[in-house]
CSV table of C-alpha atoms in Angstrom, one decimal:
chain,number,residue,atom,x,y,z
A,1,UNK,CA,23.7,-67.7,-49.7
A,2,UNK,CA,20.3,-70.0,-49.2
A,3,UNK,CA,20.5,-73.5,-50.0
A,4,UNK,CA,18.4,-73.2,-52.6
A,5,UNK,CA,20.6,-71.2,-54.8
A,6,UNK,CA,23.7,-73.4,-53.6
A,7,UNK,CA,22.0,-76.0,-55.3
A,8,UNK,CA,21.3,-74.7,-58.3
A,9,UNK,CA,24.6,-73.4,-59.1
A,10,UNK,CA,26.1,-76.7,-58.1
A,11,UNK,CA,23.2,-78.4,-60.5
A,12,UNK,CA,24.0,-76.1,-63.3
A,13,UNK,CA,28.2,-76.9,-62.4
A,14,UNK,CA,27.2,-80.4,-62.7
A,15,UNK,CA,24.9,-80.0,-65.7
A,16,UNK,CA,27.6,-78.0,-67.7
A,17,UNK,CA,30.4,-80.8,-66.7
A,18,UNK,CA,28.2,-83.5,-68.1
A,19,UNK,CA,27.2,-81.7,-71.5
A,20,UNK,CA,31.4,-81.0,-72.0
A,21,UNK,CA,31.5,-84.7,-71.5
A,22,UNK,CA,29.4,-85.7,-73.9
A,23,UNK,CA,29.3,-82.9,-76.3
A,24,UNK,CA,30.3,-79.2,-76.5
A,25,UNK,CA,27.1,-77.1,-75.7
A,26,UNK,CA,26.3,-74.8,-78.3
A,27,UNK,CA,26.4,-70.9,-77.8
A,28,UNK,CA,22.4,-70.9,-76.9
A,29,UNK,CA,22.8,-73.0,-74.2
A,30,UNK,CA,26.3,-71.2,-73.0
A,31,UNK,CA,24.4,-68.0,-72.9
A,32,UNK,CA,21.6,-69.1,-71.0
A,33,UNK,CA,24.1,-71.2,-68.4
A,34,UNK,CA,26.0,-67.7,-68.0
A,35,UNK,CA,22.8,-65.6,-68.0
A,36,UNK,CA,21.6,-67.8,-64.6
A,37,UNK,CA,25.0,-67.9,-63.0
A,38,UNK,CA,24.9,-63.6,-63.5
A,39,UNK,CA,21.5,-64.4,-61.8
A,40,UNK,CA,22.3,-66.0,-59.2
A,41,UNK,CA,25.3,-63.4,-58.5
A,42,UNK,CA,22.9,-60.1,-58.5
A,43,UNK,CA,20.6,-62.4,-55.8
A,44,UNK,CA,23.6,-63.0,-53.9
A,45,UNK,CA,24.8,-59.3,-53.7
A,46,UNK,CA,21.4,-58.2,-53.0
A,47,UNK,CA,21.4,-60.2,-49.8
A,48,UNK,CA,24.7,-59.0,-48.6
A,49,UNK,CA,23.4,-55.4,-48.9
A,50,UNK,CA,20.4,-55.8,-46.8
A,51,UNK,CA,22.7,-58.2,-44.7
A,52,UNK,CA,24.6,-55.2,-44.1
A,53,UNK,CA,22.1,-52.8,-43.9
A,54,UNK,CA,20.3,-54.6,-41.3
A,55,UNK,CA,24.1,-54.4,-39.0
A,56,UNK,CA,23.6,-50.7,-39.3
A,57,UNK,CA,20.8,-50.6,-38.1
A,58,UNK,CA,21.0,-52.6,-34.9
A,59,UNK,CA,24.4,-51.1,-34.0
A,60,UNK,CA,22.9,-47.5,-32.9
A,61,UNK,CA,20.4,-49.1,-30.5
A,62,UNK,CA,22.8,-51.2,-29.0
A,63,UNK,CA,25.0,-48.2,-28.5
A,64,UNK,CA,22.1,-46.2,-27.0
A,65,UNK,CA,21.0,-49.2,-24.9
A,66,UNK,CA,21.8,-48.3,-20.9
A,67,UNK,CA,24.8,-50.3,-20.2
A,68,UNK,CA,24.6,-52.9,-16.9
A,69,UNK,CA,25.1,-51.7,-13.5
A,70,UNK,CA,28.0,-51.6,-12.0
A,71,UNK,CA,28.3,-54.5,-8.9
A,72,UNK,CA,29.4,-54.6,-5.9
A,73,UNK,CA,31.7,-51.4,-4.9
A,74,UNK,CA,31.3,-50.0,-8.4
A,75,UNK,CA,27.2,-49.8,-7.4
A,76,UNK,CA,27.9,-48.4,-4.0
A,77,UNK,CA,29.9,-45.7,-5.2
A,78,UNK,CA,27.0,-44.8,-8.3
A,79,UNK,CA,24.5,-44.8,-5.5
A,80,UNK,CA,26.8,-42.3,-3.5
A,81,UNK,CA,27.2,-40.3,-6.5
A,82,UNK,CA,23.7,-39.3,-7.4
A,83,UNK,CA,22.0,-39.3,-3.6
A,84,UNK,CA,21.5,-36.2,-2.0
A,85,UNK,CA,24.8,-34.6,-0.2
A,86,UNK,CA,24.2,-35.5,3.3
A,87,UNK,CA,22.6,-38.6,2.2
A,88,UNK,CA,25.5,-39.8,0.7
A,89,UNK,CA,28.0,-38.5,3.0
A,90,UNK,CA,26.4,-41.1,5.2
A,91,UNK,CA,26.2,-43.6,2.7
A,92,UNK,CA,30.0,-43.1,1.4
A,93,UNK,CA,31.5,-42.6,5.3
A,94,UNK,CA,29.6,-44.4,7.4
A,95,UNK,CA,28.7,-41.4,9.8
A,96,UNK,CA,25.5,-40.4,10.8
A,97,UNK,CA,23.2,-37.7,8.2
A,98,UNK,CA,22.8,-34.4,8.5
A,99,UNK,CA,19.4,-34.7,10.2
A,100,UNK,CA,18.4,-33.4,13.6
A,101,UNK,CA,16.7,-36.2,16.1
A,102,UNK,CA,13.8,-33.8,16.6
A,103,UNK,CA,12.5,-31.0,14.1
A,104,UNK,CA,10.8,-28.3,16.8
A,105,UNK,CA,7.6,-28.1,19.3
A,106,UNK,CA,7.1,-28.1,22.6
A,107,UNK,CA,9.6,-29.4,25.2
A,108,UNK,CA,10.0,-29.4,28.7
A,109,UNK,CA,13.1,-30.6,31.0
A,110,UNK,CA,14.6,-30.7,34.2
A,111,UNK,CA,18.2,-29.7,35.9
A,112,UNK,CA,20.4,-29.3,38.7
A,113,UNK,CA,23.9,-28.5,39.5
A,114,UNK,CA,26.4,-26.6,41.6
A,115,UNK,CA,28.7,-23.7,40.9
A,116,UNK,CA,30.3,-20.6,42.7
A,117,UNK,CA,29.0,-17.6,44.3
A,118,UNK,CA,31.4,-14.2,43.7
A,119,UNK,CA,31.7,-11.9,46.5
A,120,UNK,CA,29.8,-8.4,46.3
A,121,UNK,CA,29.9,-4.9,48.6
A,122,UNK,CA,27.6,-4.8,51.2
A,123,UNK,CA,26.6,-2.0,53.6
A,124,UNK,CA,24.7,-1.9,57.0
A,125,UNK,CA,22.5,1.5,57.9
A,126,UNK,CA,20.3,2.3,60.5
A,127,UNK,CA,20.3,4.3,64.2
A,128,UNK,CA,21.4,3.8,67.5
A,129,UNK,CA,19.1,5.8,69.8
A,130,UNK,CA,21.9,6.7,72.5
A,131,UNK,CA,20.6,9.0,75.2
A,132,UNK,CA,22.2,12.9,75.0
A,133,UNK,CA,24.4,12.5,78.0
A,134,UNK,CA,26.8,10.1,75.4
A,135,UNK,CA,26.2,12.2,72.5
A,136,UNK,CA,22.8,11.3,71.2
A,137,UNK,CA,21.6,9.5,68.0
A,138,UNK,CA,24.2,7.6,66.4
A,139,UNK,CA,23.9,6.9,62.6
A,140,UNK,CA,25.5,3.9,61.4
A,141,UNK,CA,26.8,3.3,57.8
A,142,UNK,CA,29.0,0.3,57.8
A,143,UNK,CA,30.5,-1.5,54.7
A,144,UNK,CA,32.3,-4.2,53.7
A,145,UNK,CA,31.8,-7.1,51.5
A,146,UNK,CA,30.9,-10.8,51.9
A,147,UNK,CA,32.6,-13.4,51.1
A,148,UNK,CA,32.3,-16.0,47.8
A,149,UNK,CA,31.7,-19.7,48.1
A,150,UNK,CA,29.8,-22.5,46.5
A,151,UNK,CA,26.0,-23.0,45.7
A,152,UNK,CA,23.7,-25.9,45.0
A,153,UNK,CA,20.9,-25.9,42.2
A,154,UNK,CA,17.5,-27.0,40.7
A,155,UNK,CA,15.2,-26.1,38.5
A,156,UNK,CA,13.1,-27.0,35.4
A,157,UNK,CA,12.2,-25.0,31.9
A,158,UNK,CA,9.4,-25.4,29.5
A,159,UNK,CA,9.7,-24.1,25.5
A,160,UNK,CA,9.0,-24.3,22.0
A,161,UNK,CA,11.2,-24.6,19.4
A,162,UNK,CA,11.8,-24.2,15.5
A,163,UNK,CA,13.4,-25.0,12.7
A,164,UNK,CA,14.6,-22.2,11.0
A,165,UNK,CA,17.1,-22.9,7.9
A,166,UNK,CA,19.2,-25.7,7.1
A,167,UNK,CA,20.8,-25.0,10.8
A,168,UNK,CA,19.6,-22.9,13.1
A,169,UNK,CA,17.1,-24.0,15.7
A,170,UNK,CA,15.7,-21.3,17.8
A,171,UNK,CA,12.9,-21.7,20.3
A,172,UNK,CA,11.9,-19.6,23.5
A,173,UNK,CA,10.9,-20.9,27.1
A,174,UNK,CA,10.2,-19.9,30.3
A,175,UNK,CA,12.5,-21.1,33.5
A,176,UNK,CA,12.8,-21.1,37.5
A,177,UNK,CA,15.1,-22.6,40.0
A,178,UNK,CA,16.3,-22.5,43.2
A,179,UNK,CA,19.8,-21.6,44.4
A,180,UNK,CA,20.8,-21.9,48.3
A,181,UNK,CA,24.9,-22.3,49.5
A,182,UNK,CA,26.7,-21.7,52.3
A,183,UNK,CA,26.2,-18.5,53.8
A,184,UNK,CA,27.9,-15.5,53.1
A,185,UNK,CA,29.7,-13.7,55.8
A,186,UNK,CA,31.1,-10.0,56.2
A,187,UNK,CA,32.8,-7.6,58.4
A,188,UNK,CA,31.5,-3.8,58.5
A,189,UNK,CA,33.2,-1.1,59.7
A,190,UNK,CA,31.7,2.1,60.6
A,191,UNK,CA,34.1,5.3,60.5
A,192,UNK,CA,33.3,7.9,63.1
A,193,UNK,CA,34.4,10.2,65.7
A,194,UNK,CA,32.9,8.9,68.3
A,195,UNK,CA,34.6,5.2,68.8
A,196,UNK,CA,37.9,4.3,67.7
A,197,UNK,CA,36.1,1.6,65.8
A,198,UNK,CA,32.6,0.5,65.2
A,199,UNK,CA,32.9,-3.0,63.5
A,200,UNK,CA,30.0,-5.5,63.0
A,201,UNK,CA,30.6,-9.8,61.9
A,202,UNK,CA,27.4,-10.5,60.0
A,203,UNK,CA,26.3,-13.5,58.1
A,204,UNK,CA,23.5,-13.7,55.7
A,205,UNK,CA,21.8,-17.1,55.0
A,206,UNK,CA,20.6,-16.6,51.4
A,207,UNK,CA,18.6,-18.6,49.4
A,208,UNK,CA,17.5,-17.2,46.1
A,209,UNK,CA,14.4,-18.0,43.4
A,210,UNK,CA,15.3,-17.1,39.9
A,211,UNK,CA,12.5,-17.0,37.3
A,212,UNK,CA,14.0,-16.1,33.7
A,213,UNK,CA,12.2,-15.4,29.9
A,214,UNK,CA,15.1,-17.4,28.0
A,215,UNK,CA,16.1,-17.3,23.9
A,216,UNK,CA,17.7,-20.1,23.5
A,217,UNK,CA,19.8,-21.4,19.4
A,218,UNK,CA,20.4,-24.7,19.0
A,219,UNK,CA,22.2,-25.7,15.7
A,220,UNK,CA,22.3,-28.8,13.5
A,221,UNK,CA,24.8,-31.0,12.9
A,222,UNK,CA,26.8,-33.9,11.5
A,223,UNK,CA,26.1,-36.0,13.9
A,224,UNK,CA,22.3,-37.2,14.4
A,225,UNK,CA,21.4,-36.3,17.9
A,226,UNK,CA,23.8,-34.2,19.0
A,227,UNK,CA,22.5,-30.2,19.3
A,228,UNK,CA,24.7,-27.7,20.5
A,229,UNK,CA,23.2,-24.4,21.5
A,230,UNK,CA,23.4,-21.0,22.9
A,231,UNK,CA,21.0,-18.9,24.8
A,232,UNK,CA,20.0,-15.7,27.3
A,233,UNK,CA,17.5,-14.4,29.1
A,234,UNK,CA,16.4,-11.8,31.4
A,235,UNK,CA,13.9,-11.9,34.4
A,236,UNK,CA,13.7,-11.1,38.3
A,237,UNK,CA,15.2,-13.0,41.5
A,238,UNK,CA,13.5,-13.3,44.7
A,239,UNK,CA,16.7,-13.1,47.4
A,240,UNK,CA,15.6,-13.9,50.7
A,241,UNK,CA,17.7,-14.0,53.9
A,242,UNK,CA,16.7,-16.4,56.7
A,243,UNK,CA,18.4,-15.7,60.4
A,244,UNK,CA,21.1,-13.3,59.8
A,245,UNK,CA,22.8,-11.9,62.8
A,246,UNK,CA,24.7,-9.0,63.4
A,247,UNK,CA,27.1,-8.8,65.9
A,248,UNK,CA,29.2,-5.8,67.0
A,249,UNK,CA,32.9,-6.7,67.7
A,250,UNK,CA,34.5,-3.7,68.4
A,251,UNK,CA,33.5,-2.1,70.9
A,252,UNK,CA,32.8,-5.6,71.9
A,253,UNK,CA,28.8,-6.4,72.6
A,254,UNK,CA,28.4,-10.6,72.9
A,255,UNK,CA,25.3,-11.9,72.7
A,256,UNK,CA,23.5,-9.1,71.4
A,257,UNK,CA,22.5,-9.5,67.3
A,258,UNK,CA,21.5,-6.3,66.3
A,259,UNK,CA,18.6,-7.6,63.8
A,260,UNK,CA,16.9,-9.4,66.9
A,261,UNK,CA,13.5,-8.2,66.1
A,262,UNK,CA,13.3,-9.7,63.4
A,263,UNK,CA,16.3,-11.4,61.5
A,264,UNK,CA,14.4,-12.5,58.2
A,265,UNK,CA,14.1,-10.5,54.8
A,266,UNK,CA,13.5,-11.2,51.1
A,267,UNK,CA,12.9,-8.8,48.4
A,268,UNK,CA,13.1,-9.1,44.7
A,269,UNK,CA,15.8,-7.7,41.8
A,270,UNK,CA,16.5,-8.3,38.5
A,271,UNK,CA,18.0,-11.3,36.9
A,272,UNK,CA,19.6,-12.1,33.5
A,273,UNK,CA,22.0,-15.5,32.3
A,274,UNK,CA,23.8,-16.1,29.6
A,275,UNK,CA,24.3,-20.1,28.7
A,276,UNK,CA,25.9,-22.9,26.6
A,277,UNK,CA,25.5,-26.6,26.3
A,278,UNK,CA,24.4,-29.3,24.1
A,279,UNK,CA,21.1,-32.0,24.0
A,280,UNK,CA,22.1,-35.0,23.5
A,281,UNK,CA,18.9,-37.1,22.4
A,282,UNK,CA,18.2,-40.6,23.3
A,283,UNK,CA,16.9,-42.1,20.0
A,284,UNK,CA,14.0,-42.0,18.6
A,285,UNK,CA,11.8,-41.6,22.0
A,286,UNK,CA,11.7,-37.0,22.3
A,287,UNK,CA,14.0,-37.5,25.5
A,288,UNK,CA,17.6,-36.0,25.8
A,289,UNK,CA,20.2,-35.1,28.3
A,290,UNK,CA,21.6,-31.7,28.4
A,291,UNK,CA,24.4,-30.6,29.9
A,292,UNK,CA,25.3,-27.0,30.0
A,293,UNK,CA,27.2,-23.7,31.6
A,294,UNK,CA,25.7,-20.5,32.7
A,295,UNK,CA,26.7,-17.4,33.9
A,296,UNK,CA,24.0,-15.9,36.3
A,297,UNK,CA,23.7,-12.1,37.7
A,298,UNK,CA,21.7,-11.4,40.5
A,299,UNK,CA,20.7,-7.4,40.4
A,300,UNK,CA,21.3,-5.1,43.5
A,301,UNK,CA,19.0,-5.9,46.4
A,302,UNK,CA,18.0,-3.9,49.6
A,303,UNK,CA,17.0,-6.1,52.7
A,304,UNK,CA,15.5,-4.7,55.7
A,305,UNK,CA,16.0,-6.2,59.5
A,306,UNK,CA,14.2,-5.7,62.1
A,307,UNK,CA,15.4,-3.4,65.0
A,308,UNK,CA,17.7,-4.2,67.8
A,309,UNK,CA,15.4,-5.1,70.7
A,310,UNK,CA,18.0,-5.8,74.2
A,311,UNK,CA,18.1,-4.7,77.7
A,312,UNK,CA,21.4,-3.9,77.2
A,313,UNK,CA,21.3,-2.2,74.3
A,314,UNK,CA,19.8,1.4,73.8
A,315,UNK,CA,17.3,1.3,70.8
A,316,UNK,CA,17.8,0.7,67.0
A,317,UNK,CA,15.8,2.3,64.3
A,318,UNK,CA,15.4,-1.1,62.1
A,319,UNK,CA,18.5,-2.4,59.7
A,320,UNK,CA,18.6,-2.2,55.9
A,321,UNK,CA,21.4,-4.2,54.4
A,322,UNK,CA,22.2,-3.2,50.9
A,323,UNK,CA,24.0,-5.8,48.5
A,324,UNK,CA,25.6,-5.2,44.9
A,325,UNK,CA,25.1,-6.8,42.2
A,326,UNK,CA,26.4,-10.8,42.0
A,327,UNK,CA,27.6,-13.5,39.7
A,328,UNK,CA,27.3,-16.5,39.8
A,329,UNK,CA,29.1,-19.3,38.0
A,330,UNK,CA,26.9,-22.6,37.4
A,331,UNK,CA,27.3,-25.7,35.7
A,332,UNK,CA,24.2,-27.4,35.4
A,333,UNK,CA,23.1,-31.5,33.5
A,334,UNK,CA,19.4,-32.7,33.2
A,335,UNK,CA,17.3,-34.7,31.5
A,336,UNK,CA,13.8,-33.2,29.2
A,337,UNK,CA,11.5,-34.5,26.9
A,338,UNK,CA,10.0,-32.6,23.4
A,339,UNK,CA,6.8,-33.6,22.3
């Protein structure tokens, strides 16, 4: 209710109580008092309708009004809710995103290590000239097999890699190192007729070049920067031997090595490797260590010696040495860089 009409219902109160005071009103004028207080009622219900009218109408917007947001945890939580699923399980753990610390190209990288040589079967052939009065050519066919030990390592590798899928990170790249050990060492024997025993210690001082076409996986993780992978390849070996002697010890011939002419060889086989490791990346920068294991196998390999060239001794056709196949055990850490 306005003031206006407050007033003029309290004027026409007042009005009324006066004219009862000094004279009862006629029915005219009680008419016309009621016929403005009915009046003043309709106005007054007429304002409460749109009063409430108007209540109904700002209620729905209120209700469709977005409500305030959350604070504090309550906002963290929201923001966890509707981020992306590895950007949240960042967000809501703490841990590192699902994102890789490089996405593919070109790399390049360097490695060493050390690791085991197995032993293989090994044979020694060739022809002692002896005069006919002793019974004439002699053919010799010794075998035995050489000892293991441990190898030394370096090398390097250059590839490109992808991204291919949410996880998988292939890439392919070309590789050569260098492998040299302690030397391996036989004994041969030779059966025949014509000796109790024909036996030969040998030693071969090997050092071996591997160059290897590689396929290598790597696959992404939890943990930004961290890239474990898997890989192979295939490829050939360059085996060479550097001063290997062969000495007979039965019947006994000291000082006489029986590749005397000429006690170097090298010749080339095939090469495969199967490998696993992880890159570890260094921040932001492309560079990464790697650490790794691989399983290297060195083909069969035929090396040929010069002749036995000795007063002493009658005349040699020259050697061949024949090796099987070998494995080698490697564990290998370096350092590369992706661009």
């Amino acid at each position: 209710m306005t003031a206006r009409k407050c007033f003029i219902v309290a004027a026409g109160l007042m009005t009324a109580s006066a004219a009862h005071a000094e004279d009862v009103p006629s029915n005219a004028e009680l008419f016309r008092m009621l016929k403005a207080q009915q009046q003043t009622i309709s106005e007054l219900r007429a304002e409460l309708k749109q009063a409430k009218q108007e209540r109904r109408t700002v209620t729905p917007r209120e209700a469709t009004a977005p409500a305030a947001k959350p604070a504090g945890r309550d906002a963290a939580r929201e923001t966890v809710a509707v981020a992306p699923p590895a950007q949240a399980y960042a967000m809501d753990n703490k841990g590192p995103a699902v994102v890789p610390a490089r996405t593919g190209g070109a790399y390049v990288g360097v490695f060493g290590g050390g690791g085991s040589r197995g032993g293989t079967d090994v044979s020694q052939l060739g022809t002692v000239f002896f005069v006919e009065a002793v019974g004439g050519p002699l053919a010799v066919d010794a075998t035995g097999r050489t000892s293991s030990g441990g190898v030394g390592f370096g090398g390097a590798h250059l590839g490109y890699e992808w991204s291919y899928g949410t996880y998988l990170r292939p890439a392919l790249e070309i590789e050569g190192f260098y492998l040299a050990g302690n030397q391996p060492r036989a004994t041969l024997v030779t059966p025949t007729d014509r000796f109790a025993e024909h036996s030969f210690d040998t030693t071969f001082p090997t050092r071996t070049t591997v160059l290897l076409a590689n396929m290598v996986v790597g696959f992404n993780t939890p943990y930004q920067g961290i890239t474990p992978y898997i890989g192979g390849g295939i490829g050939a070996a360059n085996v060479s031997i550097n001063g290997a002697t062969s000495t007979q010890t039965d019947p006994a011939e000291r000082g006489i090595n029986h590749f005397n002419a000429r006690p170097d060889s090298s010749a080339w086989t095939f090469a495969a490797q199967a490998k696993a490791g992880a890159r570890f990346a260094l921040g932001n920068s492309g560079a990464y260590l790697f650490g790794e294991y691989r399983y290297l196998y060195v083909g069969d390999v035929n090396q040929v010696f010069g002749s036995t060239v000795n007063p002493a001794h009658a005349a040699t056709s020259p050697w061949t040495a024949s090796f099987g196949g070998t494995s080698h055990h490697l564990a290998a850490g370096g350092i590369g860089f992706g661009f």
